[in-house]
mmCIF file of C-alpha atoms in Angstrom:
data_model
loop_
_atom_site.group_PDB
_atom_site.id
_atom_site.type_symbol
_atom_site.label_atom_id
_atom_site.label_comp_id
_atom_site.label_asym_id
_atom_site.label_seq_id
_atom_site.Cartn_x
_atom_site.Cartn_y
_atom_site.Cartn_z
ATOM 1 C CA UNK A 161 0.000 0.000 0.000
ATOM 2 C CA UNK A 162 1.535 3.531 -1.257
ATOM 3 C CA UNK A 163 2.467 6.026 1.427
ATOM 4 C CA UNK A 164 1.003 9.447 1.944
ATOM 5 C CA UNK A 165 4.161 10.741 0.494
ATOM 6 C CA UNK A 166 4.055 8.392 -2.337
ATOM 7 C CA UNK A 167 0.596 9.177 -3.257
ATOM 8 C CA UNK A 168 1.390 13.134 -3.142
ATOM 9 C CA UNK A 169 4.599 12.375 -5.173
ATOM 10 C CA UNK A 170 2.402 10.550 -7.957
ATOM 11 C CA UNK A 171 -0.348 13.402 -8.052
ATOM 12 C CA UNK A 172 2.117 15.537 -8.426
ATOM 13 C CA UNK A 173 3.952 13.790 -10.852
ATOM 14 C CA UNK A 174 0.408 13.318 -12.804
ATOM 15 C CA UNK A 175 -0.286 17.300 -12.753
ATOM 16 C CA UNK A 176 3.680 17.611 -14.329
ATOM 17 C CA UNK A 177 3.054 15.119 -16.835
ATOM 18 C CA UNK A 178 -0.354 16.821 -17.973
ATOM 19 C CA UNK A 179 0.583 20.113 -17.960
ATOM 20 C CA UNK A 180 4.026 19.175 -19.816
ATOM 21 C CA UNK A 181 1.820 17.770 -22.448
ATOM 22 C CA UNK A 182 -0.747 20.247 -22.867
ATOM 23 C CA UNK A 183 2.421 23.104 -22.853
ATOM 24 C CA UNK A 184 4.022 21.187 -25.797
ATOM 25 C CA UNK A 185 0.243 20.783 -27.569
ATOM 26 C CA UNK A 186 -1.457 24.411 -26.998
ATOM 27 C CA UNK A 187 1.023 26.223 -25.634
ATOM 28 C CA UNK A 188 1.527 28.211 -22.344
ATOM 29 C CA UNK A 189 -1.239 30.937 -22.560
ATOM 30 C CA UNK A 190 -3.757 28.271 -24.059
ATOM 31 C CA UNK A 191 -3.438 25.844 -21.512
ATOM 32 C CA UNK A 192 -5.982 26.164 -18.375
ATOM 33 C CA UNK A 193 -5.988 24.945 -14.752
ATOM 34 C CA UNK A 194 -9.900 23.427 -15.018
ATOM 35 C CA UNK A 195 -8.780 21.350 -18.275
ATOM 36 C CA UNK A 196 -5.837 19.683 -16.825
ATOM 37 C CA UNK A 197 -8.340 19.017 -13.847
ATOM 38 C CA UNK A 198 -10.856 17.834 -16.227
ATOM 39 C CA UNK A 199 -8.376 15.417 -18.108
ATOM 40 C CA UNK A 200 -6.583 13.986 -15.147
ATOM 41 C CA UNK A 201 -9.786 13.351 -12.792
ATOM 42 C CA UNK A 202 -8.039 15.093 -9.915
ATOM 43 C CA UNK A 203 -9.176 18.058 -7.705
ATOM 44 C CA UNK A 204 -8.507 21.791 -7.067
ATOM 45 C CA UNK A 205 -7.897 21.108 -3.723
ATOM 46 C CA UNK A 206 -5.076 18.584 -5.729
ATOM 47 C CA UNK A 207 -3.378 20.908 -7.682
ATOM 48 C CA UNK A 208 -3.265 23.410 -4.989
ATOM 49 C CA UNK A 209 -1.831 21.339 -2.744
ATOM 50 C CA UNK A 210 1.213 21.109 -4.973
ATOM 51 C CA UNK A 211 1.000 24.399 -6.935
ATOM 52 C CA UNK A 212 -0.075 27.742 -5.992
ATOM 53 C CA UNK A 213 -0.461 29.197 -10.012
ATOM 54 C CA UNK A 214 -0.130 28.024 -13.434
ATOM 55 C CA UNK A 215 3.143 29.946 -13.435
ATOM 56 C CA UNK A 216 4.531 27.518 -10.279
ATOM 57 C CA UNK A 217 3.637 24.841 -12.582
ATOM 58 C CA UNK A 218 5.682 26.061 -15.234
ATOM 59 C CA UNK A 219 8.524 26.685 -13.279
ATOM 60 C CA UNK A 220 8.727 23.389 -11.438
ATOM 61 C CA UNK A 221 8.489 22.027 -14.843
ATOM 62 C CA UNK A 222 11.355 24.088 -16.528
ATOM 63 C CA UNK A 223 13.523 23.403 -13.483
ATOM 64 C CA UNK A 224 12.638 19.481 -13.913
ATOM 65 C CA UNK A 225 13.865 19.493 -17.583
ATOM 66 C CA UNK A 226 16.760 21.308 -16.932
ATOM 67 C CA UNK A 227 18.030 19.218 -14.311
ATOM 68 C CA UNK A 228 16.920 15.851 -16.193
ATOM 69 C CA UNK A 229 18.693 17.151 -18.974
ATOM 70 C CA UNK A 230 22.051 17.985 -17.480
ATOM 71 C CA UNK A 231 21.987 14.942 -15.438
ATOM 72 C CA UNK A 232 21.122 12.876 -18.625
ATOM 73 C CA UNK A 233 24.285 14.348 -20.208
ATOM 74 C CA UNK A 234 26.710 14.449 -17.623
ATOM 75 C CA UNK A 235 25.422 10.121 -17.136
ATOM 76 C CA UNK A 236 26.250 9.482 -20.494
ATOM 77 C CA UNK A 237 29.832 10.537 -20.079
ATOM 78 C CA UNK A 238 32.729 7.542 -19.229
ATOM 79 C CA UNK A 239 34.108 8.210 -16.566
ATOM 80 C CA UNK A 240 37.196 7.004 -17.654
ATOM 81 C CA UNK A 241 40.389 9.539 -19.099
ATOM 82 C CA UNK A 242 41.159 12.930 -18.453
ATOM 83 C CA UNK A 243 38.824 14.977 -16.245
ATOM 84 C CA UNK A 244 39.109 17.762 -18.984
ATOM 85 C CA UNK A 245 37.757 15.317 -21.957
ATOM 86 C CA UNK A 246 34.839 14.592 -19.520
ATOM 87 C CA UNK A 247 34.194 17.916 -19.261
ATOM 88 C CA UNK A 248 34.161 18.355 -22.538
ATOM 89 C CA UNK A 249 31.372 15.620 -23.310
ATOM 90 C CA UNK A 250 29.419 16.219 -20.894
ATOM 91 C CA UNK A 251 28.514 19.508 -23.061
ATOM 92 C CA UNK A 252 28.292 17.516 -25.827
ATOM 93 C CA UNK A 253 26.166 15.377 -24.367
ATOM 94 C CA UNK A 254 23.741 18.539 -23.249
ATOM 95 C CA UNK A 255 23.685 19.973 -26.260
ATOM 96 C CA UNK A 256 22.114 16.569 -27.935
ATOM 97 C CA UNK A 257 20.470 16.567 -24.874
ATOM 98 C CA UNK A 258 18.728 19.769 -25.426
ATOM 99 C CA UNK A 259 18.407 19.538 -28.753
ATOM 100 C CA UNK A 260 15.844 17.249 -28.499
ATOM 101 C CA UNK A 261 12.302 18.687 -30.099
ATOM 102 C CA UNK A 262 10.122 18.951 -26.330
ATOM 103 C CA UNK A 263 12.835 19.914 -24.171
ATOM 104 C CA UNK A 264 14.397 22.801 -26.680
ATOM 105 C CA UNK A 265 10.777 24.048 -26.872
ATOM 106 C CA UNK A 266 10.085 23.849 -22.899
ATOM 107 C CA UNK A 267 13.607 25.113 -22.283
ATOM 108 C CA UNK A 268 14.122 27.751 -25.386
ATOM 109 C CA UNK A 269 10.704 28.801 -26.281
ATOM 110 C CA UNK A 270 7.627 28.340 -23.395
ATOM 111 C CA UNK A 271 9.774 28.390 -20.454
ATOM 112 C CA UNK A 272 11.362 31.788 -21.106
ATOM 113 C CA UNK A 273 8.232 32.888 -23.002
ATOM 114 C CA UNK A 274 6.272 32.187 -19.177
ATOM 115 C CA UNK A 275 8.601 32.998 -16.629
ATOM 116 C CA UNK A 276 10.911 35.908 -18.665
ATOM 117 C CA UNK A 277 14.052 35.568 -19.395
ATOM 118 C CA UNK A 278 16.083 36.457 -15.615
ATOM 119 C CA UNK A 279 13.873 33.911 -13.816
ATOM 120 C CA UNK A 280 14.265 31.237 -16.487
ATOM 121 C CA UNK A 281 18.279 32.160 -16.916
ATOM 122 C CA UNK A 282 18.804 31.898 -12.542
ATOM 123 C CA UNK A 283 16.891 28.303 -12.974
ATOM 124 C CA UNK A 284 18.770 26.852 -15.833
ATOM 125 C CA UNK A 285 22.187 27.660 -14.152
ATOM 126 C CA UNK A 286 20.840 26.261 -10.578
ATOM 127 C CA UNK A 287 20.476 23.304 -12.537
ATOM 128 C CA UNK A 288 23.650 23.070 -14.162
ATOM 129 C CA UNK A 289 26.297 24.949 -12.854
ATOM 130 C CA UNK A 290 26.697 22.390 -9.670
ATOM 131 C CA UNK A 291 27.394 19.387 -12.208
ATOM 132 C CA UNK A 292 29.357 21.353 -14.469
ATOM 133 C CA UNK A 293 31.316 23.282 -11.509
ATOM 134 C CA UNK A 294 32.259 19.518 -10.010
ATOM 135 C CA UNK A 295 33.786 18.392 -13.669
ATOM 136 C CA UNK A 296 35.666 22.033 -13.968
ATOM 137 C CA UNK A 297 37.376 21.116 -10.471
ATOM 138 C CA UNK A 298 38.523 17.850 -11.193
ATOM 139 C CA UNK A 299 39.698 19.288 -14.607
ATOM 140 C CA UNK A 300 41.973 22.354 -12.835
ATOM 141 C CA UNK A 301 42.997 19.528 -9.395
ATOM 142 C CA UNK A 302 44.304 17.293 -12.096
ATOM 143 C CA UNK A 303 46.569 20.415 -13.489
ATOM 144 C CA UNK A 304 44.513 20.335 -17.127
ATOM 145 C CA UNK A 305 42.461 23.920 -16.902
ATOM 146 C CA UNK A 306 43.287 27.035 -14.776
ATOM 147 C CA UNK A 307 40.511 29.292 -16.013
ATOM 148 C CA UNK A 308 41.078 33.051 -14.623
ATOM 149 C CA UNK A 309 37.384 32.963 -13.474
ATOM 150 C CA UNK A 310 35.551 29.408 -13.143
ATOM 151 C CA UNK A 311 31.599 31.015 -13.148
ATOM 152 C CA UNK A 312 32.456 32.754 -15.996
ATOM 153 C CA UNK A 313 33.665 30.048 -17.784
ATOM 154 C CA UNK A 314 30.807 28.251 -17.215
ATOM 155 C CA UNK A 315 28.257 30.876 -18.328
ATOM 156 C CA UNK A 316 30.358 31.153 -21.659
ATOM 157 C CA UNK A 317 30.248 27.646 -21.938
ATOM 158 C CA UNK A 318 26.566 27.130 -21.272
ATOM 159 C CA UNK A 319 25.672 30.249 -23.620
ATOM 160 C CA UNK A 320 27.898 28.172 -26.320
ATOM 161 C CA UNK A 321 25.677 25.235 -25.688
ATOM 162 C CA UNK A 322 22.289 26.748 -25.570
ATOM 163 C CA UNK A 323 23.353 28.906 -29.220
ATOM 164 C CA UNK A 324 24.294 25.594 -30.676
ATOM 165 C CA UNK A 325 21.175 23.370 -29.543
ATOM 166 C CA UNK A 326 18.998 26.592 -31.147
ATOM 167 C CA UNK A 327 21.058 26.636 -34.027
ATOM 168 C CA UNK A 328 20.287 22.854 -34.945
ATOM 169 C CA UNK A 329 16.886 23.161 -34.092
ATOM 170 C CA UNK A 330 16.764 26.463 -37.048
ATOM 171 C CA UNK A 331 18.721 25.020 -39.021
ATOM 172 C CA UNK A 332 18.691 21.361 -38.770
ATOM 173 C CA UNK A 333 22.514 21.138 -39.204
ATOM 174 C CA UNK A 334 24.612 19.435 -36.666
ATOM 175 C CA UNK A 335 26.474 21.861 -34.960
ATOM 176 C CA UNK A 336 28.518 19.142 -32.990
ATOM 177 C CA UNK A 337 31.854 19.430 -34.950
ATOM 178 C CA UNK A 338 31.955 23.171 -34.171
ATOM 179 C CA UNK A 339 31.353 23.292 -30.928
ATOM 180 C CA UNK A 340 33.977 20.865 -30.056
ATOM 181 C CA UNK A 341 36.431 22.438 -31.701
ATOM 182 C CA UNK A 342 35.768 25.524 -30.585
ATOM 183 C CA UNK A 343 35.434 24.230 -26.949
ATOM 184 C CA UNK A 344 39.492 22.549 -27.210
ATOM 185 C CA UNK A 345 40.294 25.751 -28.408
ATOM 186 C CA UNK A 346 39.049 27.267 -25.289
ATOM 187 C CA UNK A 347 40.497 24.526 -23.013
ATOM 188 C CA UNK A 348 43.644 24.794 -24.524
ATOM 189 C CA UNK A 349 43.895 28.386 -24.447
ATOM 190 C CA UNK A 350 43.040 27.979 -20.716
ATOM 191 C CA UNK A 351 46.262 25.115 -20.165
ATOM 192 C CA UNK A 352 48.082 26.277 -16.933
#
């Protein structure tokens, strides 16, 4: 028999799972409270138990994909050879990550679109920065990066990432040999 907590978890998993849907099929502003209600049988008193707006909802939803998708990424990575080269994938990795149809338009287009671009920026580097922050130290104690500002290097890095995910999903040209060129070029430029 399922928990209190295990219950709550699931509704709230359910209201995540419509609203994702319904965000990717009508959009944002077309999406209502009452017809996610309608479709998934559960209450008001449900949803607000979990969410206090359509606009939580949103944001609990574009933190979940950006954390899913950076943690997809980074798993996908050996662990095995330089710290630097893992580094290095790992972007990689996001980038196809992101790239993918649903997440680029939660994460490029409704998210920022909903919450503005600030709130949506802070969320998406909550999410990643901590992974990415872990693989830059191992990189720089293993003597293979000394960046002259780590959070900077990041941001450039992530902006790199995001431009290249949008650029495939314009363009539908694979933007993977660029980018990791152009990140060794960084990394080596950055070689203590």
């Amino acid at each position: 028999m399922a928990t209190q907590q295990q219950r709550s978890d699931s509704t709230r998993q359910k209201l995540l799972a419509a609203f994702r849907a319904s965000f990717l099929e009508r959009g944002y502003d077309a999406t209502t409270t009452q017809q996610i209600l309608s479709e998934t049988g559960l209450s008001k008193g449900a949803l607000y138990h979990h969410f206090r707006s359509k606009a939580d909802i949103i944001e609990a939803l574009y933190e979940h994909e950006s954390r899913a998708a950076i943690d997809r990424a980074v798993a996908r990575v050996e662990r095995t050879g330089s710290p630097l080269v893992q580094l290095k994938q790992s972007y990689l990795e996001w980038m196809r990550t992101v790239r993918s149809p649903d997440v680029a338009r939660i994460l490029f287009e409704i998210g920022p679109s909903a919450l503005g671009e600030q709130r949506s920026k802070q969320i998406e580097e909550e999410a990643s920065n901590p992974p990415i922050k872990r693989l830059l130290e191992k990189a720089k104690g293993a003597g293979e990066i000394a960046p002259p500002d780590d959070d900077l290097l990041i941001r450039m890095l992530n902006a790199l990432v995001a431009e290249a995910a949008l650029y495939q999903l314009r363009t539908e040209k694979d933007p993977s040999k660029s980018l990791d060129l152009t990140f060794s070029a960084i990394f080596a430029a950055m070689r203590p």
